[in-house]
CSV table of C-alpha atoms in Angstrom, one decimal:
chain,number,residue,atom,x,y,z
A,1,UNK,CA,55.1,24.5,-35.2
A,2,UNK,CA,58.0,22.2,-36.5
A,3,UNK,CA,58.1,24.5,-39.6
A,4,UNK,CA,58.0,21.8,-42.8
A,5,UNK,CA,57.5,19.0,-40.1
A,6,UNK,CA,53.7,17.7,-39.4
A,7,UNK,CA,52.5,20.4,-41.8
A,8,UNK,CA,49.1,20.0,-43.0
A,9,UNK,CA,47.9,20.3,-46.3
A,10,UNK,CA,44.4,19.8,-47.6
A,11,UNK,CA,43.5,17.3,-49.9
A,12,UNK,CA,41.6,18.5,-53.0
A,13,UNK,CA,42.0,14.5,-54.7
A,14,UNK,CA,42.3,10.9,-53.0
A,15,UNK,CA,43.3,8.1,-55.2
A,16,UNK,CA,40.5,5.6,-55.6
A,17,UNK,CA,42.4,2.7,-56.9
A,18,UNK,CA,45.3,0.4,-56.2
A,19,UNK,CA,46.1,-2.9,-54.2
A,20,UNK,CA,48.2,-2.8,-50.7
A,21,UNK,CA,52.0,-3.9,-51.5
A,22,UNK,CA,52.6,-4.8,-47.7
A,23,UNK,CA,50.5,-8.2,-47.3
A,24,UNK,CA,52.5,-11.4,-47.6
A,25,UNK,CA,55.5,-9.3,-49.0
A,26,UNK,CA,57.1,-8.8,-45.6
A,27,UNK,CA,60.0,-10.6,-45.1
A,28,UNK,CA,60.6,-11.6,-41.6
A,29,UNK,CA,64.7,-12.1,-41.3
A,30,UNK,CA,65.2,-11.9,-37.1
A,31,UNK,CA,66.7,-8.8,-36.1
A,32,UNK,CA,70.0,-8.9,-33.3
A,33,UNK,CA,68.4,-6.9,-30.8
A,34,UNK,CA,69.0,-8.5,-27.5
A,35,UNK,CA,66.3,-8.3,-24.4
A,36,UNK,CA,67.2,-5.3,-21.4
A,37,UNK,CA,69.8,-3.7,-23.4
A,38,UNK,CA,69.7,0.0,-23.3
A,39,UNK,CA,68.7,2.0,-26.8
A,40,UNK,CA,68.5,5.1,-28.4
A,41,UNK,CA,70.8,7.9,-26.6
A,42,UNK,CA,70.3,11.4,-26.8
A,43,UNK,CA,72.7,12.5,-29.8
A,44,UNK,CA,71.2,9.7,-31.7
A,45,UNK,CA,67.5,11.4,-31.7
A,46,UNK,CA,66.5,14.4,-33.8
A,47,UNK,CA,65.6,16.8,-31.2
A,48,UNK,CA,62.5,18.4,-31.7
A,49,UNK,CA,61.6,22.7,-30.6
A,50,UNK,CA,59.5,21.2,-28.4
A,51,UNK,CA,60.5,21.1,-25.0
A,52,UNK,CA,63.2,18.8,-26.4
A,53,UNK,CA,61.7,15.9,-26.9
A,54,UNK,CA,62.7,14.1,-30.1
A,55,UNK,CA,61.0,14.4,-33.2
A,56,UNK,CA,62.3,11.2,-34.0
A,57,UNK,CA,62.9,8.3,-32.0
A,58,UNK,CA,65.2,5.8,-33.2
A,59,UNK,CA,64.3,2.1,-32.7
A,60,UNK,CA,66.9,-1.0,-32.2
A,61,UNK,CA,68.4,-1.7,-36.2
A,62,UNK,CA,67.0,-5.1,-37.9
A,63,UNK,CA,63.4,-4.8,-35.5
A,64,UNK,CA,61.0,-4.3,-38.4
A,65,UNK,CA,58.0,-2.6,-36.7
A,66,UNK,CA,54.6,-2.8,-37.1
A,67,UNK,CA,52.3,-1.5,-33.9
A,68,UNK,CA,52.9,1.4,-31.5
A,69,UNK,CA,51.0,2.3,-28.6
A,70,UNK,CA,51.5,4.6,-26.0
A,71,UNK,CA,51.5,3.9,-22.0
A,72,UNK,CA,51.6,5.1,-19.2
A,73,UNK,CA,53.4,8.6,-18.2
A,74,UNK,CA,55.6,8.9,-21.3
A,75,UNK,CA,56.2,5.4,-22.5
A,76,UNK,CA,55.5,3.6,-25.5
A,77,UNK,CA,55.6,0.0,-27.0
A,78,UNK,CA,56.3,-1.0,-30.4
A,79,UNK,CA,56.1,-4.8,-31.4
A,80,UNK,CA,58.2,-6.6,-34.2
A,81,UNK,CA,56.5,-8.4,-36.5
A,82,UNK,CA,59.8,-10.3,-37.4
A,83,UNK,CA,60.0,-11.7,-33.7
A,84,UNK,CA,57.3,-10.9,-31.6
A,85,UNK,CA,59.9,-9.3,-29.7
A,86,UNK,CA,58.2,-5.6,-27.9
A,87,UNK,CA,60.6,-2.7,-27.4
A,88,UNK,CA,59.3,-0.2,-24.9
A,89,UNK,CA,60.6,3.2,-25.3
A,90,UNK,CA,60.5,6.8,-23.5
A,91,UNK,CA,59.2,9.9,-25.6
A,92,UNK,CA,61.0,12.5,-23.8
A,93,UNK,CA,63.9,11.0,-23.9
A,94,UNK,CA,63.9,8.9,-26.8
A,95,UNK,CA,65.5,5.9,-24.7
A,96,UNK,CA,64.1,2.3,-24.7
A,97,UNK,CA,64.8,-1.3,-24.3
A,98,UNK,CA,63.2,-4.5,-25.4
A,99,UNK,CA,60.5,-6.0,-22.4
A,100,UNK,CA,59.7,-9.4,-23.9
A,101,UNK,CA,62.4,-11.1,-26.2
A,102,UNK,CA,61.9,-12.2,-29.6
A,103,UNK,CA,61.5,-15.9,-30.3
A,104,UNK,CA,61.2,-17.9,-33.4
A,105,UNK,CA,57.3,-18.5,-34.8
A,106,UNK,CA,56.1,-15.7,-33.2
A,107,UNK,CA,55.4,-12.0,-34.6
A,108,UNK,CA,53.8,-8.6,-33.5
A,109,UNK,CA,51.4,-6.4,-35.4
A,110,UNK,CA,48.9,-4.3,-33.7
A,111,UNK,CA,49.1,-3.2,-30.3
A,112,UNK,CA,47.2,-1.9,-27.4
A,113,UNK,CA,47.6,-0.8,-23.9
A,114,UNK,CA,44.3,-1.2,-21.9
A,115,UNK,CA,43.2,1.1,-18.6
A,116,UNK,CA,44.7,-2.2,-16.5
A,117,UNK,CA,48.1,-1.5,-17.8
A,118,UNK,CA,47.8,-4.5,-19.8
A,119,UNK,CA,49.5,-4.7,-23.8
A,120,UNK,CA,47.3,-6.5,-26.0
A,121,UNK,CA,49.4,-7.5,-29.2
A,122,UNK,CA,48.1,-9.0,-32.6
A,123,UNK,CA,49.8,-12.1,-33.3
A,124,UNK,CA,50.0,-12.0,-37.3
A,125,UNK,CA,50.1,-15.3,-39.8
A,126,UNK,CA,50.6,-16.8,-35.9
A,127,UNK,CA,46.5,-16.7,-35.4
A,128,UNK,CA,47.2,-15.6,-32.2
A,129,UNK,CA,46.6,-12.5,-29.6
A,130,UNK,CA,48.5,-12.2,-26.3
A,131,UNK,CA,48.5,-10.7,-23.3
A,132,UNK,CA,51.5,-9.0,-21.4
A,133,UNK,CA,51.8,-6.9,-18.2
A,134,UNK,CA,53.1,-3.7,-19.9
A,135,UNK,CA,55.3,-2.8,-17.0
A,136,UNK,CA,57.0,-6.1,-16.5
A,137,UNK,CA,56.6,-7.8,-19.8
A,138,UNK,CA,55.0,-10.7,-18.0
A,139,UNK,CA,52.7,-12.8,-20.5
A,140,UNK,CA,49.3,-13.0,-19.2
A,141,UNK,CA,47.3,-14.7,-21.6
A,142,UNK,CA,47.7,-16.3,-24.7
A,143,UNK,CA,45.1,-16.9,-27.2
A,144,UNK,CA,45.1,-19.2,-30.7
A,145,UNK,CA,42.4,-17.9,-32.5
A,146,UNK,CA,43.1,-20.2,-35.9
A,147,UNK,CA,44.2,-23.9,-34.7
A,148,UNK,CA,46.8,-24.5,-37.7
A,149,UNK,CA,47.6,-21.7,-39.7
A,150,UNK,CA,48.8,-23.6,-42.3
A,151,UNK,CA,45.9,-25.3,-43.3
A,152,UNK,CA,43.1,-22.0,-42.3
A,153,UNK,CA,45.5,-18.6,-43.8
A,154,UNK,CA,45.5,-16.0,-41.3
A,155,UNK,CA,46.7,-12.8,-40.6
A,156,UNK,CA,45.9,-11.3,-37.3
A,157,UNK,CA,46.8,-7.5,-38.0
A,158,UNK,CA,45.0,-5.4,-35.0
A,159,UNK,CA,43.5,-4.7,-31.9
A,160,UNK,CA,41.2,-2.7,-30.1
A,161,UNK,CA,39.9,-2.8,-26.3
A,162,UNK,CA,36.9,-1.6,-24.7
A,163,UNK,CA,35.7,-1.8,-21.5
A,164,UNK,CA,33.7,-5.0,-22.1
A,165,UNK,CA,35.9,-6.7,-25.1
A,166,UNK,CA,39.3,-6.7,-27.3
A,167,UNK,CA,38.5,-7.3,-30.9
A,168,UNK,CA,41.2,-8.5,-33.5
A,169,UNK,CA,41.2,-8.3,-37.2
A,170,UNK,CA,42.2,-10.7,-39.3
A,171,UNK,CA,43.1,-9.9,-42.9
A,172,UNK,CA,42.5,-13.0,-44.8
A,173,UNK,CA,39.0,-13.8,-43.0
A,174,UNK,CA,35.7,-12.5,-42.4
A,175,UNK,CA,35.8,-12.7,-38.9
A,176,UNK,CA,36.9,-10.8,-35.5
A,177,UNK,CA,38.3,-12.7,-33.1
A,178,UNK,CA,36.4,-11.2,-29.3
A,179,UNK,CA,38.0,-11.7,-25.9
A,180,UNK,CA,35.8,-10.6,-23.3
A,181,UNK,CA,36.6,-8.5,-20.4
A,182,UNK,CA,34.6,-9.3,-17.2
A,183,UNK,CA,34.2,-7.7,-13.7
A,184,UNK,CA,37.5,-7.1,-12.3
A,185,UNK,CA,39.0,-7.1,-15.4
A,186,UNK,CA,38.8,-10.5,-15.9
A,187,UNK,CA,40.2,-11.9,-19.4
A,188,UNK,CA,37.3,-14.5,-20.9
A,189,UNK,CA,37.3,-17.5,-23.4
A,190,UNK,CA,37.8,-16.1,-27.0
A,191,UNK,CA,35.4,-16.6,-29.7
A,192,UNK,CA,34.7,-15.7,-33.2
A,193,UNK,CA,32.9,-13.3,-34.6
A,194,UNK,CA,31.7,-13.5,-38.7
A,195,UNK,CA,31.1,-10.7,-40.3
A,196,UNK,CA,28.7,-10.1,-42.7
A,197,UNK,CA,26.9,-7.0,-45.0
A,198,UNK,CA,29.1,-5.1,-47.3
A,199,UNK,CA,32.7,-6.6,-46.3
A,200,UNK,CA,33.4,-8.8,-49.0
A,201,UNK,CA,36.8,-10.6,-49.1
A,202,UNK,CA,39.2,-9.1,-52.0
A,203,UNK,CA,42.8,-11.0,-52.9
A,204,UNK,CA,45.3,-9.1,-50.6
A,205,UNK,CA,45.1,-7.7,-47.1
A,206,UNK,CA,41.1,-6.7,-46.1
A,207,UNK,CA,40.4,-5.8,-42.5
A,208,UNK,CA,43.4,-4.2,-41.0
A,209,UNK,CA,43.4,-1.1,-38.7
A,210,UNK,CA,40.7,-1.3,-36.1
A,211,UNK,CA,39.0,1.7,-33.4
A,212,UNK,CA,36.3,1.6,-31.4
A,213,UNK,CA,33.6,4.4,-30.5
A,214,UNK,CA,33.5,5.7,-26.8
A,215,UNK,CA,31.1,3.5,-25.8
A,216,UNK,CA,32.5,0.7,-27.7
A,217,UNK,CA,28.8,0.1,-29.4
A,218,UNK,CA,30.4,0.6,-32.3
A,219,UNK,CA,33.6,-0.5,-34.6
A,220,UNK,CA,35.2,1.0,-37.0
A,221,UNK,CA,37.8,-1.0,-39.4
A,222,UNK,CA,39.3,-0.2,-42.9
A,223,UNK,CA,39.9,-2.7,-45.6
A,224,UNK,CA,42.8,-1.8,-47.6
A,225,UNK,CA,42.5,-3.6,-50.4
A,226,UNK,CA,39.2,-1.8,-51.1
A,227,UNK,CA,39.6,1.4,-49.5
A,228,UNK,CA,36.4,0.9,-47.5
A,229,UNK,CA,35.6,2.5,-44.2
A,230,UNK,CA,33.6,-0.1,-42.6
A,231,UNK,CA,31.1,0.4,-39.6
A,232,UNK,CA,30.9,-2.9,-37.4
A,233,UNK,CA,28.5,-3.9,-34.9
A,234,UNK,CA,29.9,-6.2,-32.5
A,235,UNK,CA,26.8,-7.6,-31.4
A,236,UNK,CA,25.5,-9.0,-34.2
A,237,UNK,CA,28.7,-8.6,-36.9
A,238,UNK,CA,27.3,-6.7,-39.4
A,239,UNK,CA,28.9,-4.7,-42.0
A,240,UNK,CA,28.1,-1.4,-43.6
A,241,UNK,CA,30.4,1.4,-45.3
A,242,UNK,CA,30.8,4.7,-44.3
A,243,UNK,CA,29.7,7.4,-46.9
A,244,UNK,CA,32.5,9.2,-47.6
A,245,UNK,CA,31.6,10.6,-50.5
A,246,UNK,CA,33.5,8.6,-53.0
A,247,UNK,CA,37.1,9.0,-51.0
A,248,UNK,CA,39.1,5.9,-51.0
A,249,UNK,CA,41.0,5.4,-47.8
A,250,UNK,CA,43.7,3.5,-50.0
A,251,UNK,CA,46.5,1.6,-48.5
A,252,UNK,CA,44.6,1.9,-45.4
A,253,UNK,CA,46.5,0.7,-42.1
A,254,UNK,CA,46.4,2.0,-38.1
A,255,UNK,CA,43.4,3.6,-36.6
A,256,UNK,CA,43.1,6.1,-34.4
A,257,UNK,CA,40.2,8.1,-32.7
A,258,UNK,CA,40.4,11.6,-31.3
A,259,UNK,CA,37.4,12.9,-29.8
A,260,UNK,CA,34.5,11.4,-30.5
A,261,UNK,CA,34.1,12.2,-34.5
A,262,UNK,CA,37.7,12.5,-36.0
A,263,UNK,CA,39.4,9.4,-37.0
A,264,UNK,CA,43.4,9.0,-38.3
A,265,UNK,CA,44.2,7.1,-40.8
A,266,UNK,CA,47.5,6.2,-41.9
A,267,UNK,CA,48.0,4.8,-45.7
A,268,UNK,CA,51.3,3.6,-45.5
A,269,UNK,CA,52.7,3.3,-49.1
A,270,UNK,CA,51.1,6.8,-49.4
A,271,UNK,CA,53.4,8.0,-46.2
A,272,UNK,CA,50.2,10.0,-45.0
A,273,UNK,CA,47.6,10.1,-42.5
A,274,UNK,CA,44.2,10.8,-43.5
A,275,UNK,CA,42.1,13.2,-41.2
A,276,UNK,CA,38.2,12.2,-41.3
A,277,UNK,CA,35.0,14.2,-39.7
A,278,UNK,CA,32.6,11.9,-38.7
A,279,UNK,CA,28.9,12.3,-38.3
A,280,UNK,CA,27.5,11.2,-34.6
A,281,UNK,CA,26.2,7.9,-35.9
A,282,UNK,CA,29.6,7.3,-37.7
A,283,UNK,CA,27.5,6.2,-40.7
A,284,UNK,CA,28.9,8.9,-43.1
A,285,UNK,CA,32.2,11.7,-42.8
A,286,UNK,CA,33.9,13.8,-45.0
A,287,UNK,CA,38.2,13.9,-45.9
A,288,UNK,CA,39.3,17.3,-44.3
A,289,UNK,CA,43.2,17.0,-44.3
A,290,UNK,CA,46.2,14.4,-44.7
A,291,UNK,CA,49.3,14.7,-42.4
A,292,UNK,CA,52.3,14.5,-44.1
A,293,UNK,CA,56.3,14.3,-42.9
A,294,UNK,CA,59.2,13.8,-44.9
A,295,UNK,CA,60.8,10.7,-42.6
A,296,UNK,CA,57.7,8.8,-43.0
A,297,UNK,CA,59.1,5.7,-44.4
A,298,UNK,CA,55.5,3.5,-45.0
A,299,UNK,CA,54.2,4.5,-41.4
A,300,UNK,CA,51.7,1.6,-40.5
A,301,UNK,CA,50.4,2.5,-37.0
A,302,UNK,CA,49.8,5.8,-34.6
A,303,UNK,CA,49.3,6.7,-31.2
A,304,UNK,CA,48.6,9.7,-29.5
A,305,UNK,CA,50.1,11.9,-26.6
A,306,UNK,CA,48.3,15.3,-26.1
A,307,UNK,CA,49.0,17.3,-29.0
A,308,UNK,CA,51.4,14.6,-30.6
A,309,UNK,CA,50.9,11.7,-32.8
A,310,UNK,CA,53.5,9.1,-32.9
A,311,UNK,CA,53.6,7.4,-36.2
A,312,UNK,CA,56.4,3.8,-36.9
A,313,UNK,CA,57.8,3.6,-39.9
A,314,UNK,CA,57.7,-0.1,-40.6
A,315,UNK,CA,59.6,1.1,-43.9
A,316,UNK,CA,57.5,-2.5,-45.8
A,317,UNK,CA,59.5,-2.6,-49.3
A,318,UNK,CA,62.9,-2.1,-48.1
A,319,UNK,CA,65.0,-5.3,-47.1
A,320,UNK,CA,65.2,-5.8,-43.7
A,321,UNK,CA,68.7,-6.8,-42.3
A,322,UNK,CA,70.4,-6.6,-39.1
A,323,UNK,CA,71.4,-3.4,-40.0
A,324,UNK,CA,68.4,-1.8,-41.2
A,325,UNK,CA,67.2,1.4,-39.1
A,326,UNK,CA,64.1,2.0,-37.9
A,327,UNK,CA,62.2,5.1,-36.6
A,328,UNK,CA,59.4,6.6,-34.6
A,329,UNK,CA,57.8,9.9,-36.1
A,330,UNK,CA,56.2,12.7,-34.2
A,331,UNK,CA,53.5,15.0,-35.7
A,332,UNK,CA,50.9,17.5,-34.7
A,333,UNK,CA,47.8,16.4,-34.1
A,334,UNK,CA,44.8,17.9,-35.6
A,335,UNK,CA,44.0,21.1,-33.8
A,336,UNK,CA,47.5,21.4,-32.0
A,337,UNK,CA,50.6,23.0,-32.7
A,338,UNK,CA,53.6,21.8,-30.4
A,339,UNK,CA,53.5,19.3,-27.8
């Protein structure tokens, strides 16, 4: 174990009330971080008793994080939401440099590397999802999902592929945005998706983090502003919460299956990751732990290596400057001790 670090401790009460602080409030100053430039040396990690790799990963200053995802071998990308700009980093050796520059109106949120070596990235109040080649940071495909964002609010937050599909959330609509995935891979036409049953829209952030069941039949999404766990069909778009017997998945954010019945979720203003059992049918599930670690700093996605979770602190609340530092987090996975 990492003695205090990724311990888990059961939860005996979950808070069942409360708004999330993060939409809107995010101010998006441009961090100096400059495209191919080396990060993140050795002395500069916390090195972890695990055949040294860090325990944290430092990102570039000023990048203001959102999405993580993990890659082939040992890589991993993070996206800014500032920028759009994606850092891709190494976990052993806690090294990294940006692949695709930043540029002015465009931002990052959630991420996804898909089985083609392809990084899907949600787009944010852009309305957009793109497309890059996650080894050379060539775009691929572009997609507006919301023609003018200024007259239709938007806030495309994640993304989750399956063999047949990529679905986005967007916050501030009762939608998903589908792109389809045809033989060979083949990237489709987008199209919307309304959603229906018991997602009703609340002021704030709604549908954020976003998984998918093995077969992709099924989606599962939470709405932070409620707390709800929501079970999606993506054929027809409807709605319907998961019994968890009263628990409130407040401040919900990333997704993250392991298995086929435990899900992660990470409830950033909380700094924890809930850890949910869920029945076959994913129709009801039960709270059995929270992972906590004292440099979460409003954690807002996760990805997984092995035994490891990897958790960015996107540190919302705290004013972002050129100077600000972000992090990486590493913690055990349910059922593992150590990398």
């Amino acid at each position: 174990m990492r003695g205090v670090r990724g311990a888990v401790r059961a939860v005996l009460a979950v808070a069942t009330s409360g708004l999330l602080l993060t939409g809107g409030g995010v101010a998006l100053a441009a961090p100096a971080v400059h495209g191919g430039q080396e990060h993140g040396h050795g002395q500069d990690q916390e090195q972890g008793r695990h055949g040294g790799w860090p325990d944290v990963v430092a990102l570039p200053d000023g990048f203001q994080p959102e999405g993580i995802s993990i890659g082939r071998g040992t890589s991993f990308y993070v996206g800014s939401v500032a920028t759009g700009a994606i850092y891709r980093g190494d976990l052993r050796t806690g090294r990294g440099a940006v692949l695709v520059p930043g540029a002015a109106g465009r931002a990052a949120t959630g991420t996804e590397v898909d089985a083609r070596n392809r990084l899907w990235v949600s787009g944010a109040g852009t309305g957009t999802g793109t497309v890059y080649d996650a080894r050379t940071g060539a775009l691929l495909r572009s997609y507006r999902f919301v023609a003018d964002p200024a007259a239709t609010p938007t806030f495309v937050n994640d993304v989750v592929v399956t063999r047949d599909a990529a679905y986005f959330t967007d916050s501030l609509r009762a939608v998903l945005y589908v792109v389809p995935i045809g033989r060979g891979g083949a990237l489709g036409t987008a199209r919307t998706l309304p959603l229906h049953g018991d997602l009703v829209l609340q002021p704030g952030f709604n549908l954020n983090g976003i998984e998918a069941s093995p077969d992709g039949r099924t989606l599962l999404a939470v709405q932070s502003n409620t707390g709800l766990l929501l079970r999606i069909s993506p054929a027809t778009g409807q709605a319907q919460r998961v019994d968890l017997g009263g628990v409130l998945l407040t401040d919900g954010d990333g997704l993250l299956r392991q298995g086929r019945d435990v899900l992660y979720v990470v409830q950033n203003q909380l700094n924890r990751i809930a850890v949910l059992v869920l029945d076959p049918a994913y129709r009801s599930g039960r709270l059995v732990s929270t992972l906590t670690d004292p440099d979460f700093a409003v954690p807002t996605t996760i990805a997984r290596r092995g035994g490891s979770l990897y958790a960015v602190n996107a540190r919302f609340g705290t004013p972002p400057t050129p100077d600000t530092a972000y992090t990486v987090v590493r913690v055990d996975a349910v059922g593992h001790r150590g990398r």
